[in-house]
mmCIF file of C-alpha atoms in Angstrom:
data_model
loop_
_atom_site.group_PDB
_atom_site.id
_atom_site.type_symbol
_atom_site.label_atom_id
_atom_site.label_comp_id
_atom_site.label_asym_id
_atom_site.label_seq_id
_atom_site.Cartn_x
_atom_site.Cartn_y
_atom_site.Cartn_z
ATOM 1 C CA MET A 11 56.394 64.100 40.587
ATOM 2 C CA ALA A 12 52.819 62.865 41.098
ATOM 3 C CA PRO A 13 52.252 60.654 44.170
ATOM 4 C CA GLU A 14 51.871 56.950 43.501
ATOM 5 C CA ILE A 15 48.718 54.939 44.080
ATOM 6 C CA GLY A 16 49.294 51.738 45.999
ATOM 7 C CA LEU A 17 47.741 48.365 45.169
ATOM 8 C CA GLU A 18 47.157 46.139 48.198
ATOM 9 C CA ASN A 19 45.614 42.824 49.212
ATOM 10 C CA LYS A 20 43.096 43.163 52.009
ATOM 11 C CA GLN A 21 41.678 39.829 53.152
ATOM 12 C CA GLY A 22 42.066 38.364 49.677
ATOM 13 C CA LYS A 23 40.494 41.359 47.897
ATOM 14 C CA LEU A 24 42.286 44.164 46.095
ATOM 15 C CA ARG A 25 42.144 47.783 47.167
ATOM 16 C CA LEU A 26 43.796 51.003 46.013
ATOM 17 C CA ARG A 27 45.629 53.148 48.537
ATOM 18 C CA LEU A 28 45.663 56.894 47.851
ATOM 19 C CA PRO A 29 48.383 59.233 49.173
ATOM 20 C CA ARG A 30 47.576 61.219 52.311
ATOM 21 C CA VAL A 31 47.701 64.477 50.367
ATOM 22 C CA ILE A 32 44.560 63.297 48.602
ATOM 23 C CA ALA A 33 42.617 61.649 51.417
ATOM 24 C CA ASP A 34 43.135 60.469 54.975
ATOM 25 C CA GLY A 35 41.920 57.654 57.176
ATOM 26 C CA SER A 36 39.508 55.181 55.642
ATOM 27 C CA LEU A 37 38.888 57.576 52.769
ATOM 28 C CA ARG A 38 42.366 56.735 51.485
ATOM 29 C CA TYR A 39 41.165 53.394 50.186
ATOM 30 C CA ILE A 40 39.152 52.422 47.167
ATOM 31 C CA TYR A 41 37.862 48.896 47.676
ATOM 32 C CA THR A 42 37.636 47.123 44.370
ATOM 33 C CA GLY A 43 35.762 44.031 45.594
ATOM 34 C CA LEU A 44 37.890 42.006 43.162
ATOM 35 C CA PRO A 45 39.700 38.822 44.247
ATOM 36 C CA ASP A 46 43.487 39.086 44.153
ATOM 37 C CA THR A 47 44.235 37.439 40.816
ATOM 38 C CA PRO A 48 46.757 38.410 38.132
ATOM 39 C CA GLU A 49 43.941 39.443 35.786
ATOM 40 C CA ASN A 50 42.242 41.612 38.420
ATOM 41 C CA ARG A 51 45.595 43.182 39.418
ATOM 42 C CA LYS A 52 46.037 44.316 35.817
ATOM 43 C CA LYS A 53 42.585 45.896 35.834
ATOM 44 C CA ALA A 54 43.162 47.616 39.198
ATOM 45 C CA GLN A 55 46.596 48.839 38.113
ATOM 46 C CA VAL A 56 45.109 50.541 35.064
ATOM 47 C CA ILE A 57 42.698 52.480 37.306
ATOM 48 C CA ALA A 58 45.568 53.356 39.666
ATOM 49 C CA TRP A 59 47.549 54.794 36.749
ATOM 50 C CA GLN A 60 44.465 56.773 35.662
ATOM 51 C CA ILE A 61 44.179 58.324 39.142
ATOM 52 C CA GLU A 62 47.893 59.231 39.110
ATOM 53 C CA GLU A 63 47.458 60.881 35.704
ATOM 54 C CA ASP A 64 44.412 62.848 36.911
ATOM 55 C CA ILE A 65 46.373 64.049 39.945
ATOM 56 C CA ARG A 66 49.241 65.136 37.731
ATOM 57 C CA THR A 67 46.982 67.069 35.337
ATOM 58 C CA GLY A 68 44.712 68.491 38.048
ATOM 59 C CA GLN A 69 41.648 66.548 36.834
ATOM 60 C CA LEU A 70 41.203 64.319 39.870
ATOM 61 C CA ASP A 71 37.609 63.533 40.815
ATOM 62 C CA PRO A 72 37.570 64.617 44.485
ATOM 63 C CA THR A 73 34.617 62.346 45.243
ATOM 64 C CA LEU A 74 36.503 59.348 43.812
ATOM 65 C CA GLU A 75 33.133 58.036 42.547
ATOM 66 C CA SER A 76 34.182 57.804 38.901
ATOM 67 C CA TYR A 77 37.030 55.482 39.912
ATOM 68 C CA LYS A 78 34.896 53.373 42.214
ATOM 69 C CA GLN A 79 32.362 52.893 39.415
ATOM 70 C CA GLU A 80 35.029 51.086 37.383
ATOM 71 C CA PHE A 81 34.954 48.225 39.881
ATOM 72 C CA LYS A 82 31.217 47.899 40.253
ATOM 73 C CA PRO A 83 29.534 45.024 38.355
ATOM 74 C CA LYS A 84 28.221 46.155 35.027
ATOM 75 C CA THR A 85 24.457 45.750 34.861
ATOM 76 C CA THR A 86 23.269 44.751 31.412
ATOM 77 C CA VAL A 87 19.718 45.463 30.387
ATOM 78 C CA ASN A 88 18.409 42.574 28.351
ATOM 79 C CA LYS A 89 16.748 44.113 25.338
ATOM 80 C CA ARG A 90 13.531 42.283 24.535
ATOM 81 C CA GLU A 91 13.664 40.750 21.107
ATOM 82 C CA PRO A 92 10.578 41.580 19.029
ATOM 83 C CA ASP A 93 8.305 38.673 18.193
ATOM 84 C CA LEU A 94 7.327 37.536 14.710
ATOM 85 C CA LEU A 95 4.185 39.642 14.434
ATOM 86 C CA GLU A 96 6.012 42.821 15.478
ATOM 87 C CA LEU A 97 8.774 42.112 12.977
ATOM 88 C CA TRP A 98 6.278 41.355 10.214
ATOM 89 C CA VAL A 99 4.438 44.657 10.695
ATOM 90 C CA ARG A 100 7.698 46.566 10.255
ATOM 91 C CA PHE A 101 8.823 44.363 7.370
ATOM 92 C CA ALA A 102 5.518 44.855 5.552
ATOM 93 C CA GLU A 103 5.876 48.624 5.865
ATOM 94 C CA TYR A 104 9.401 48.373 4.470
ATOM 95 C CA LYS A 105 8.194 46.284 1.516
ATOM 96 C CA ARG A 106 5.126 48.400 0.794
ATOM 97 C CA PRO A 107 6.675 50.736 -1.825
ATOM 98 C CA GLN A 108 8.098 47.716 -3.656
ATOM 99 C CA LEU A 109 4.844 45.755 -3.976
ATOM 100 C CA ALA A 110 1.696 45.891 -6.033
ATOM 101 C CA VAL A 111 -1.178 47.209 -3.936
ATOM 102 C CA THR A 112 -3.047 43.902 -4.141
ATOM 103 C CA THR A 113 0.009 41.886 -3.074
ATOM 104 C CA TYR A 114 0.585 44.214 -0.132
ATOM 105 C CA GLU A 115 -3.031 44.180 1.019
ATOM 106 C CA LYS A 116 -3.757 40.486 0.483
ATOM 107 C CA ASP A 117 -0.455 38.849 1.405
ATOM 108 C CA TYR A 118 1.408 41.274 3.659
ATOM 109 C CA ILE A 119 -1.554 42.756 5.556
ATOM 110 C CA ARG A 120 -3.965 39.813 5.600
ATOM 111 C CA LYS A 121 -2.684 36.379 4.634
ATOM 112 C CA ILE A 122 0.726 36.149 6.341
ATOM 113 C CA PRO A 123 -0.300 38.091 9.493
ATOM 114 C CA ASN A 124 -3.282 35.747 9.859
ATOM 115 C CA HIS A 125 -0.951 32.756 9.703
ATOM 116 C CA ILE A 126 1.316 34.334 12.334
ATOM 117 C CA LYS A 127 -1.609 35.116 14.651
ATOM 118 C CA GLN A 128 -2.687 31.465 14.553
ATOM 119 C CA LEU A 129 0.756 30.175 15.558
ATOM 120 C CA PRO A 130 0.950 28.640 19.069
ATOM 121 C CA ALA A 131 4.187 30.575 19.661
ATOM 122 C CA LYS A 132 5.612 33.696 18.082
ATOM 123 C CA LYS A 133 9.126 34.001 19.541
ATOM 124 C CA LEU A 134 12.073 33.499 17.223
ATOM 125 C CA THR A 135 13.396 30.837 19.580
ATOM 126 C CA ASP A 136 10.296 28.782 18.719
ATOM 127 C CA ALA A 137 11.173 28.543 15.008
ATOM 128 C CA ILE A 138 11.274 24.737 14.989
ATOM 129 C CA ALA A 139 7.909 24.492 16.739
ATOM 130 C CA ILE A 140 6.490 27.025 14.257
ATOM 131 C CA ARG A 141 7.703 24.969 11.306
ATOM 132 C CA ASP A 142 6.225 21.784 12.744
ATOM 133 C CA TYR A 143 2.903 23.487 13.460
ATOM 134 C CA LEU A 144 2.658 24.763 9.892
ATOM 135 C CA LEU A 145 3.396 21.320 8.462
ATOM 136 C CA VAL A 146 0.807 19.619 10.669
ATOM 137 C CA ASN A 147 -1.958 22.163 10.109
ATOM 138 C CA HIS A 148 -1.384 23.187 6.488
ATOM 139 C CA SER A 149 -0.349 21.671 3.197
ATOM 140 C CA ALA A 150 3.351 21.364 2.429
ATOM 141 C CA ASN A 151 2.955 24.084 -0.200
ATOM 142 C CA THR A 152 1.371 26.540 2.251
ATOM 143 C CA ALA A 153 3.885 25.755 5.001
ATOM 144 C CA LYS A 154 6.762 26.282 2.581
ATOM 145 C CA ARG A 155 5.402 29.627 1.334
ATOM 146 C CA VAL A 156 4.841 30.933 4.877
ATOM 147 C CA LEU A 157 8.348 29.893 5.953
ATOM 148 C CA ILE A 158 9.839 31.618 2.902
ATOM 149 C CA HIS A 159 8.082 34.834 3.918
ATOM 150 C CA LEU A 160 9.158 34.487 7.557
ATOM 151 C CA SER A 161 12.755 33.903 6.504
ATOM 152 C CA ALA A 162 12.708 36.991 4.276
ATOM 153 C CA CYS A 163 11.277 39.005 7.156
ATOM 154 C CA CYS A 164 13.933 37.837 9.617
ATOM 155 C CA LYS A 165 16.738 38.364 7.108
ATOM 156 C CA TRP A 166 15.613 41.968 6.745
ATOM 157 C CA ALA A 167 15.351 42.296 10.548
ATOM 158 C CA LYS A 168 18.878 40.911 10.996
ATOM 159 C CA ASP A 169 20.285 43.240 8.328
ATOM 160 C CA SER A 170 18.462 46.113 10.050
ATOM 161 C CA GLY A 171 19.974 45.282 13.435
ATOM 162 C CA LEU A 172 16.657 44.310 15.016
ATOM 163 C CA ILE A 173 17.688 40.685 15.683
ATOM 164 C CA VAL A 174 21.014 38.887 15.770
ATOM 165 C CA HIS A 175 20.014 35.644 14.091
ATOM 166 C CA ASN A 176 17.563 34.479 11.431
ATOM 167 C CA PRO A 177 16.242 31.121 12.698
ATOM 168 C CA PHE A 178 14.262 30.454 9.501
ATOM 169 C CA THR A 179 17.255 30.475 7.135
ATOM 170 C CA SER A 180 17.018 27.565 4.658
ATOM 171 C CA MET A 181 14.143 26.048 6.648
ATOM 172 C CA ALA A 182 11.723 26.128 3.709
ATOM 173 C CA SER A 183 14.210 24.336 1.458
ATOM 174 C CA THR A 184 13.942 21.203 3.591
ATOM 175 C CA ILE A 185 10.221 20.838 2.819
ATOM 176 C CA ARG A 186 9.491 18.538 -0.067
ATOM 177 C CA GLN A 187 6.242 19.141 -1.913
ATOM 178 C CA PRO A 188 4.452 16.301 -3.672
ATOM 179 C CA LYS A 189 4.833 16.609 -7.420
ATOM 180 C CA THR A 190 1.537 17.212 -9.147
ATOM 181 C CA GLU A 191 0.815 17.783 -12.787
ATOM 182 C CA VAL A 192 -1.098 20.913 -13.690
ATOM 183 C CA ASP A 193 -4.583 19.814 -14.587
ATOM 184 C CA ILE A 194 -5.759 21.885 -17.527
ATOM 185 C CA ASP A 195 -9.500 21.467 -17.529
ATOM 186 C CA PRO A 196 -11.144 23.704 -20.144
ATOM 187 C CA PHE A 197 -14.766 23.464 -21.147
ATOM 188 C CA THR A 198 -15.552 21.467 -24.269
ATOM 189 C CA THR A 199 -17.138 23.129 -27.270
ATOM 190 C CA ALA A 200 -20.569 21.721 -26.359
ATOM 191 C CA GLU A 201 -20.190 22.856 -22.738
ATOM 192 C CA ARG A 202 -19.141 26.335 -23.813
ATOM 193 C CA ASP A 203 -22.147 26.617 -26.138
ATOM 194 C CA ALA A 204 -24.486 25.407 -23.379
ATOM 195 C CA ILE A 205 -23.110 27.990 -20.949
ATOM 196 C CA LEU A 206 -23.435 30.822 -23.460
ATOM 197 C CA GLU A 207 -26.995 29.818 -24.341
ATOM 198 C CA ALA A 208 -27.929 29.676 -20.638
ATOM 199 C CA PHE A 209 -26.602 33.194 -20.108
ATOM 200 C CA ARG A 210 -28.328 34.419 -23.255
ATOM 201 C CA GLN A 211 -31.679 33.137 -21.973
ATOM 202 C CA HIS A 212 -31.497 33.614 -18.209
ATOM 203 C CA LYS A 213 -28.815 36.256 -17.526
ATOM 204 C CA PRO A 214 -28.658 38.285 -20.751
ATOM 205 C CA HIS A 215 -26.946 41.201 -19.034
ATOM 206 C CA TYR A 216 -23.876 39.025 -18.401
ATOM 207 C CA PHE A 217 -23.913 37.263 -21.784
ATOM 208 C CA PRO A 218 -21.465 39.684 -23.515
ATOM 209 C CA PHE A 219 -19.109 39.486 -20.519
ATOM 210 C CA VAL A 220 -19.050 35.666 -20.477
ATOM 211 C CA HIS A 221 -18.799 35.502 -24.261
ATOM 212 C CA PHE A 222 -15.833 37.869 -24.106
ATOM 213 C CA LEU A 223 -14.104 35.604 -21.574
ATOM 214 C CA PHE A 224 -14.479 32.610 -23.856
ATOM 215 C CA LEU A 225 -13.370 34.512 -26.970
ATOM 216 C CA THR A 226 -10.263 36.113 -25.468
ATOM 217 C CA GLY A 227 -9.132 33.760 -22.709
ATOM 218 C CA CYS A 228 -8.199 36.789 -20.627
ATOM 219 C CA ARG A 229 -8.237 36.799 -16.846
ATOM 220 C CA THR A 230 -11.554 37.688 -15.249
ATOM 221 C CA GLY A 231 -10.086 40.771 -13.564
ATOM 222 C CA GLU A 232 -8.757 41.993 -16.910
ATOM 223 C CA ALA A 233 -12.215 41.738 -18.487
ATOM 224 C CA ILE A 234 -13.835 43.474 -15.499
ATOM 225 C CA GLY A 235 -11.294 46.305 -15.655
ATOM 226 C CA LEU A 236 -11.377 46.733 -19.423
ATOM 227 C CA ARG A 237 -12.188 50.297 -20.511
ATOM 228 C CA TRP A 238 -13.006 51.658 -23.951
ATOM 229 C CA GLN A 239 -9.668 53.456 -24.105
ATOM 230 C CA HIS A 240 -8.156 49.968 -24.285
ATOM 231 C CA VAL A 241 -10.114 49.104 -27.447
ATOM 232 C CA ASN A 242 -9.172 50.775 -30.715
ATOM 233 C CA VAL A 243 -11.682 52.659 -32.857
ATOM 234 C CA ASP A 244 -12.800 49.805 -35.092
ATOM 235 C CA CYS A 245 -12.612 47.217 -32.282
ATOM 236 C CA SER A 246 -9.937 45.272 -34.131
ATOM 237 C CA GLN A 247 -7.454 45.316 -31.253
ATOM 238 C CA ILE A 248 -7.583 45.223 -27.453
ATOM 239 C CA THR A 249 -4.780 46.335 -25.138
ATOM 240 C CA PHE A 250 -4.736 44.361 -21.902
ATOM 241 C CA CYS A 251 -2.807 46.531 -19.457
ATOM 242 C CA GLU A 252 -5.020 46.746 -16.363
ATOM 243 C CA SER A 253 -6.946 44.537 -14.025
ATOM 244 C CA PHE A 254 -9.624 45.281 -11.440
ATOM 245 C CA ASP A 255 -9.549 43.679 -8.006
ATOM 246 C CA SER A 256 -13.151 43.312 -6.852
ATOM 247 C CA GLN A 257 -12.175 42.531 -3.279
ATOM 248 C CA LEU A 258 -10.036 45.634 -2.762
ATOM 249 C CA LYS A 259 -11.899 47.805 -5.286
ATOM 250 C CA ILE A 260 -8.693 48.961 -6.930
ATOM 251 C CA ARG A 261 -7.127 48.986 -10.370
ATOM 252 C CA LYS A 262 -3.712 47.466 -10.872
ATOM 253 C CA THR A 263 -1.436 46.248 -13.621
ATOM 254 C CA THR A 264 -1.962 42.819 -15.110
ATOM 255 C CA LYS A 265 -0.878 39.815 -13.066
ATOM 256 C CA THR A 266 2.380 39.529 -14.995
ATOM 257 C CA GLY A 267 2.901 43.294 -15.093
ATOM 258 C CA THR A 268 3.020 43.239 -18.885
ATOM 259 C CA THR A 269 0.873 44.869 -21.561
ATOM 260 C CA ARG A 270 -0.582 42.637 -24.275
ATOM 261 C CA LYS A 271 -1.838 43.724 -27.710
ATOM 262 C CA PHE A 272 -4.660 41.362 -28.614
ATOM 263 C CA PRO A 273 -5.963 41.215 -32.225
ATOM 264 C CA CYS A 274 -9.719 40.665 -32.548
ATOM 265 C CA ASN A 275 -11.323 38.288 -35.020
ATOM 266 C CA GLN A 276 -14.657 39.098 -36.611
ATOM 267 C CA LYS A 277 -16.752 37.471 -33.884
ATOM 268 C CA LEU A 278 -14.988 39.419 -31.144
ATOM 269 C CA ARG A 279 -15.242 42.677 -33.110
ATOM 270 C CA GLU A 280 -18.972 42.190 -33.529
ATOM 271 C CA LEU A 281 -19.361 41.552 -29.801
ATOM 272 C CA LEU A 282 -17.487 44.721 -28.861
ATOM 273 C CA LEU A 283 -19.326 46.835 -31.400
ATOM 274 C CA SER A 284 -22.654 45.546 -30.098
ATOM 275 C CA VAL A 285 -21.972 46.698 -26.520
ATOM 276 C CA ARG A 286 -20.160 49.957 -27.281
ATOM 277 C CA PRO A 287 -22.304 53.028 -26.521
ATOM 278 C CA ILE A 288 -22.689 55.617 -29.272
ATOM 279 C CA ASN A 289 -20.819 58.237 -27.274
ATOM 280 C CA SER A 290 -18.597 56.062 -25.148
ATOM 281 C CA SER A 291 -16.147 57.725 -22.784
ATOM 282 C CA PRO A 292 -12.567 56.432 -22.884
ATOM 283 C CA ASP A 293 -12.728 55.893 -19.120
ATOM 284 C CA SER A 294 -16.015 53.982 -19.255
ATOM 285 C CA LEU A 295 -15.991 50.275 -18.541
ATOM 286 C CA VAL A 296 -16.796 47.873 -21.351
ATOM 287 C CA PHE A 297 -18.736 45.577 -18.989
ATOM 288 C CA TYR A 298 -20.890 46.621 -16.031
ATOM 289 C CA SER A 299 -22.944 44.864 -13.391
ATOM 290 C CA PRO A 300 -26.756 45.221 -13.676
ATOM 291 C CA ASN A 301 -26.674 48.170 -11.268
ATOM 292 C CA GLY A 302 -24.108 50.074 -13.353
ATOM 293 C CA LEU A 303 -21.090 49.364 -11.157
ATOM 294 C CA PRO A 304 -17.955 47.354 -11.915
ATOM 295 C CA ILE A 305 -18.702 43.647 -11.939
ATOM 296 C CA ASP A 306 -17.898 42.072 -8.582
ATOM 297 C CA ASN A 307 -15.964 38.915 -9.371
ATOM 298 C CA GLY A 308 -16.914 37.239 -6.084
ATOM 299 C CA LYS A 309 -20.629 37.940 -6.431
ATOM 300 C CA PHE A 310 -20.626 36.956 -10.087
ATOM 301 C CA THR A 311 -18.968 33.636 -9.299
ATOM 302 C CA ASN A 312 -21.046 32.842 -6.215
ATOM 303 C CA GLN A 313 -24.456 34.117 -7.199
ATOM 304 C CA VAL A 314 -24.546 33.866 -11.000
ATOM 305 C CA TRP A 315 -22.031 31.275 -12.113
ATOM 306 C CA ARG A 316 -21.942 28.678 -9.315
ATOM 307 C CA GLY A 317 -24.857 29.570 -7.039
ATOM 308 C CA CYS A 318 -24.949 29.880 -3.281
ATOM 309 C CA ARG A 319 -27.111 30.518 -0.234
ATOM 310 C CA SER A 320 -26.956 33.942 1.406
ATOM 311 C CA GLY A 321 -29.108 34.059 4.515
ATOM 312 C CA GLN A 322 -32.570 32.986 3.473
ATOM 313 C CA LYS A 323 -31.890 33.683 -0.181
ATOM 314 C CA VAL A 324 -30.782 30.914 -2.539
ATOM 315 C CA TYR A 325 -29.010 31.756 -5.795
ATOM 316 C CA LYS A 326 -29.182 29.085 -8.497
ATOM 317 C CA GLY A 327 -25.951 29.231 -10.453
ATOM 318 C CA LEU A 328 -26.243 28.745 -14.190
ATOM 319 C CA VAL A 329 -23.235 26.474 -14.557
ATOM 320 C CA THR A 330 -24.219 24.354 -11.557
ATOM 321 C CA THR A 331 -27.698 23.998 -13.064
ATOM 322 C CA LEU A 332 -26.160 22.897 -16.360
ATOM 323 C CA VAL A 333 -24.133 20.281 -14.472
ATOM 324 C CA ASP A 334 -27.339 18.990 -12.870
ATOM 325 C CA GLU A 335 -28.966 18.848 -16.310
ATOM 326 C CA GLY A 336 -26.020 16.908 -17.748
ATOM 327 C CA LYS A 337 -25.114 19.640 -20.239
ATOM 328 C CA VAL A 338 -21.802 20.325 -18.453
ATOM 329 C CA SER A 339 -19.876 17.301 -17.214
ATOM 330 C CA ARG A 340 -18.572 18.872 -13.971
ATOM 331 C CA TYR A 341 -18.371 22.255 -12.316
ATOM 332 C CA ARG A 342 -15.450 24.538 -13.209
ATOM 333 C CA CYS A 343 -14.978 28.117 -12.101
ATOM 334 C CA PRO A 344 -14.979 31.118 -14.508
ATOM 335 C CA TYR A 345 -11.183 30.971 -14.548
ATOM 336 C CA ASN A 346 -11.451 27.875 -16.737
ATOM 337 C CA THR A 347 -12.814 29.965 -19.579
ATOM 338 C CA SER A 348 -9.190 31.034 -19.966
ATOM 339 C CA SER A 349 -7.456 27.651 -19.810
ATOM 340 C CA PRO A 350 -5.041 26.398 -21.096
ATOM 341 C CA PRO A 351 -1.904 28.465 -20.316
ATOM 342 C CA ARG A 352 -2.043 32.025 -21.544
ATOM 343 C CA GLN A 353 1.290 32.112 -23.285
ATOM 344 C CA PHE A 354 -0.794 31.001 -26.278
ATOM 345 C CA CYS A 355 -3.384 33.103 -27.986
ATOM 346 C CA TRP A 356 -6.280 30.741 -28.537
ATOM 347 C CA VAL A 357 -9.310 32.800 -29.359
ATOM 348 C CA LYS A 358 -11.824 31.188 -31.717
ATOM 349 C CA CYS A 359 -10.779 31.795 -35.287
ATOM 350 C CA LEU A 360 -14.048 32.197 -37.112
ATOM 351 C CA ASP A 361 -12.468 34.743 -39.402
ATOM 352 C CA ILE A 362 -10.091 32.761 -41.602
ATOM 353 C CA ASN A 363 -8.097 35.926 -42.295
ATOM 354 C CA ALA A 364 -7.321 36.482 -38.631
ATOM 355 C CA ALA A 365 -3.828 35.401 -37.606
ATOM 356 C CA PHE A 366 -3.321 33.741 -34.244
ATOM 357 C CA PHE A 367 -0.451 31.923 -32.592
ATOM 358 C CA TYR A 368 -2.404 28.903 -31.436
ATOM 359 C CA VAL A 369 -5.897 27.520 -31.816
ATOM 360 C CA HIS A 370 -7.400 25.735 -28.846
ATOM 361 C CA PRO A 371 -8.718 22.208 -29.587
ATOM 362 C CA TRP A 372 -12.249 23.594 -29.136
ATOM 363 C CA PHE A 373 -12.166 25.087 -32.613
#
């Protein structure tokens, strides 16, 4: 029969007493350091039974250290919780395969990280202060969008075991945005004609490009990225399936991710035929910049369309000049060549035999 381990009270603290066959003198005692309470007696008794079992099976730790360790205070290492920027970097990498390249580069690598870097605090415990800062320093729409992204990031981090709580849950839903009607502001027929005539006279290289925008209503990036492989042999149909991002210098799918078959009327066919090289390569662009490169949307808008100052050089924009001359009522960006909403096909129907879904009030 294995010797029993005694449980004693020594000056209000519990200690274990080992049999003399195991240890002698002061070595017989394991001081638990625990006050003599019913709960602590249960804990000490469990260790005493473990020692008795180890003696019986010949597995006793002769140093007794493993038993003494059971009574020492457990030291917990507080794991530092990652801050918002650290979480966002990992979240962005997780989302990367699921995103369009432009969305990843512009929103996940630039826009949202820049917002986070400007925050006065970046700890998750500062979520309320972060929300208030965004509302004070940005529009309700921007604050709401940033909070939606931060909540998605923290939800992923919680699901991944990186944090225990998502402090941004439902926070964006409490933000009310002012209701505004979409202001569709297309150019009038007279304004369109004035713009085309100005390009014909002063920037003839860009005239076909601008004319194409007005005739098709496509997005600027779709026109810039258009290649001859997207135009059929007789220029009677265009396939819009790609767009070119001038900022990132990359090709991508259209904004909606869909491919559109666009029938060409006679005026559009004549335009395409007039700019198509005799031996055009399918991969060649339909429209180029004056130096033979893809048109840079930013430079075209700033230097040709609107006008700007770059260092000592001043660029007089054609549309801004037309506004000054009273030929265009107010400045609108190139995007307005494609208003109103694109779910309608509203190219100018000069060819009465051409079938279209909708004709813009211009025509």
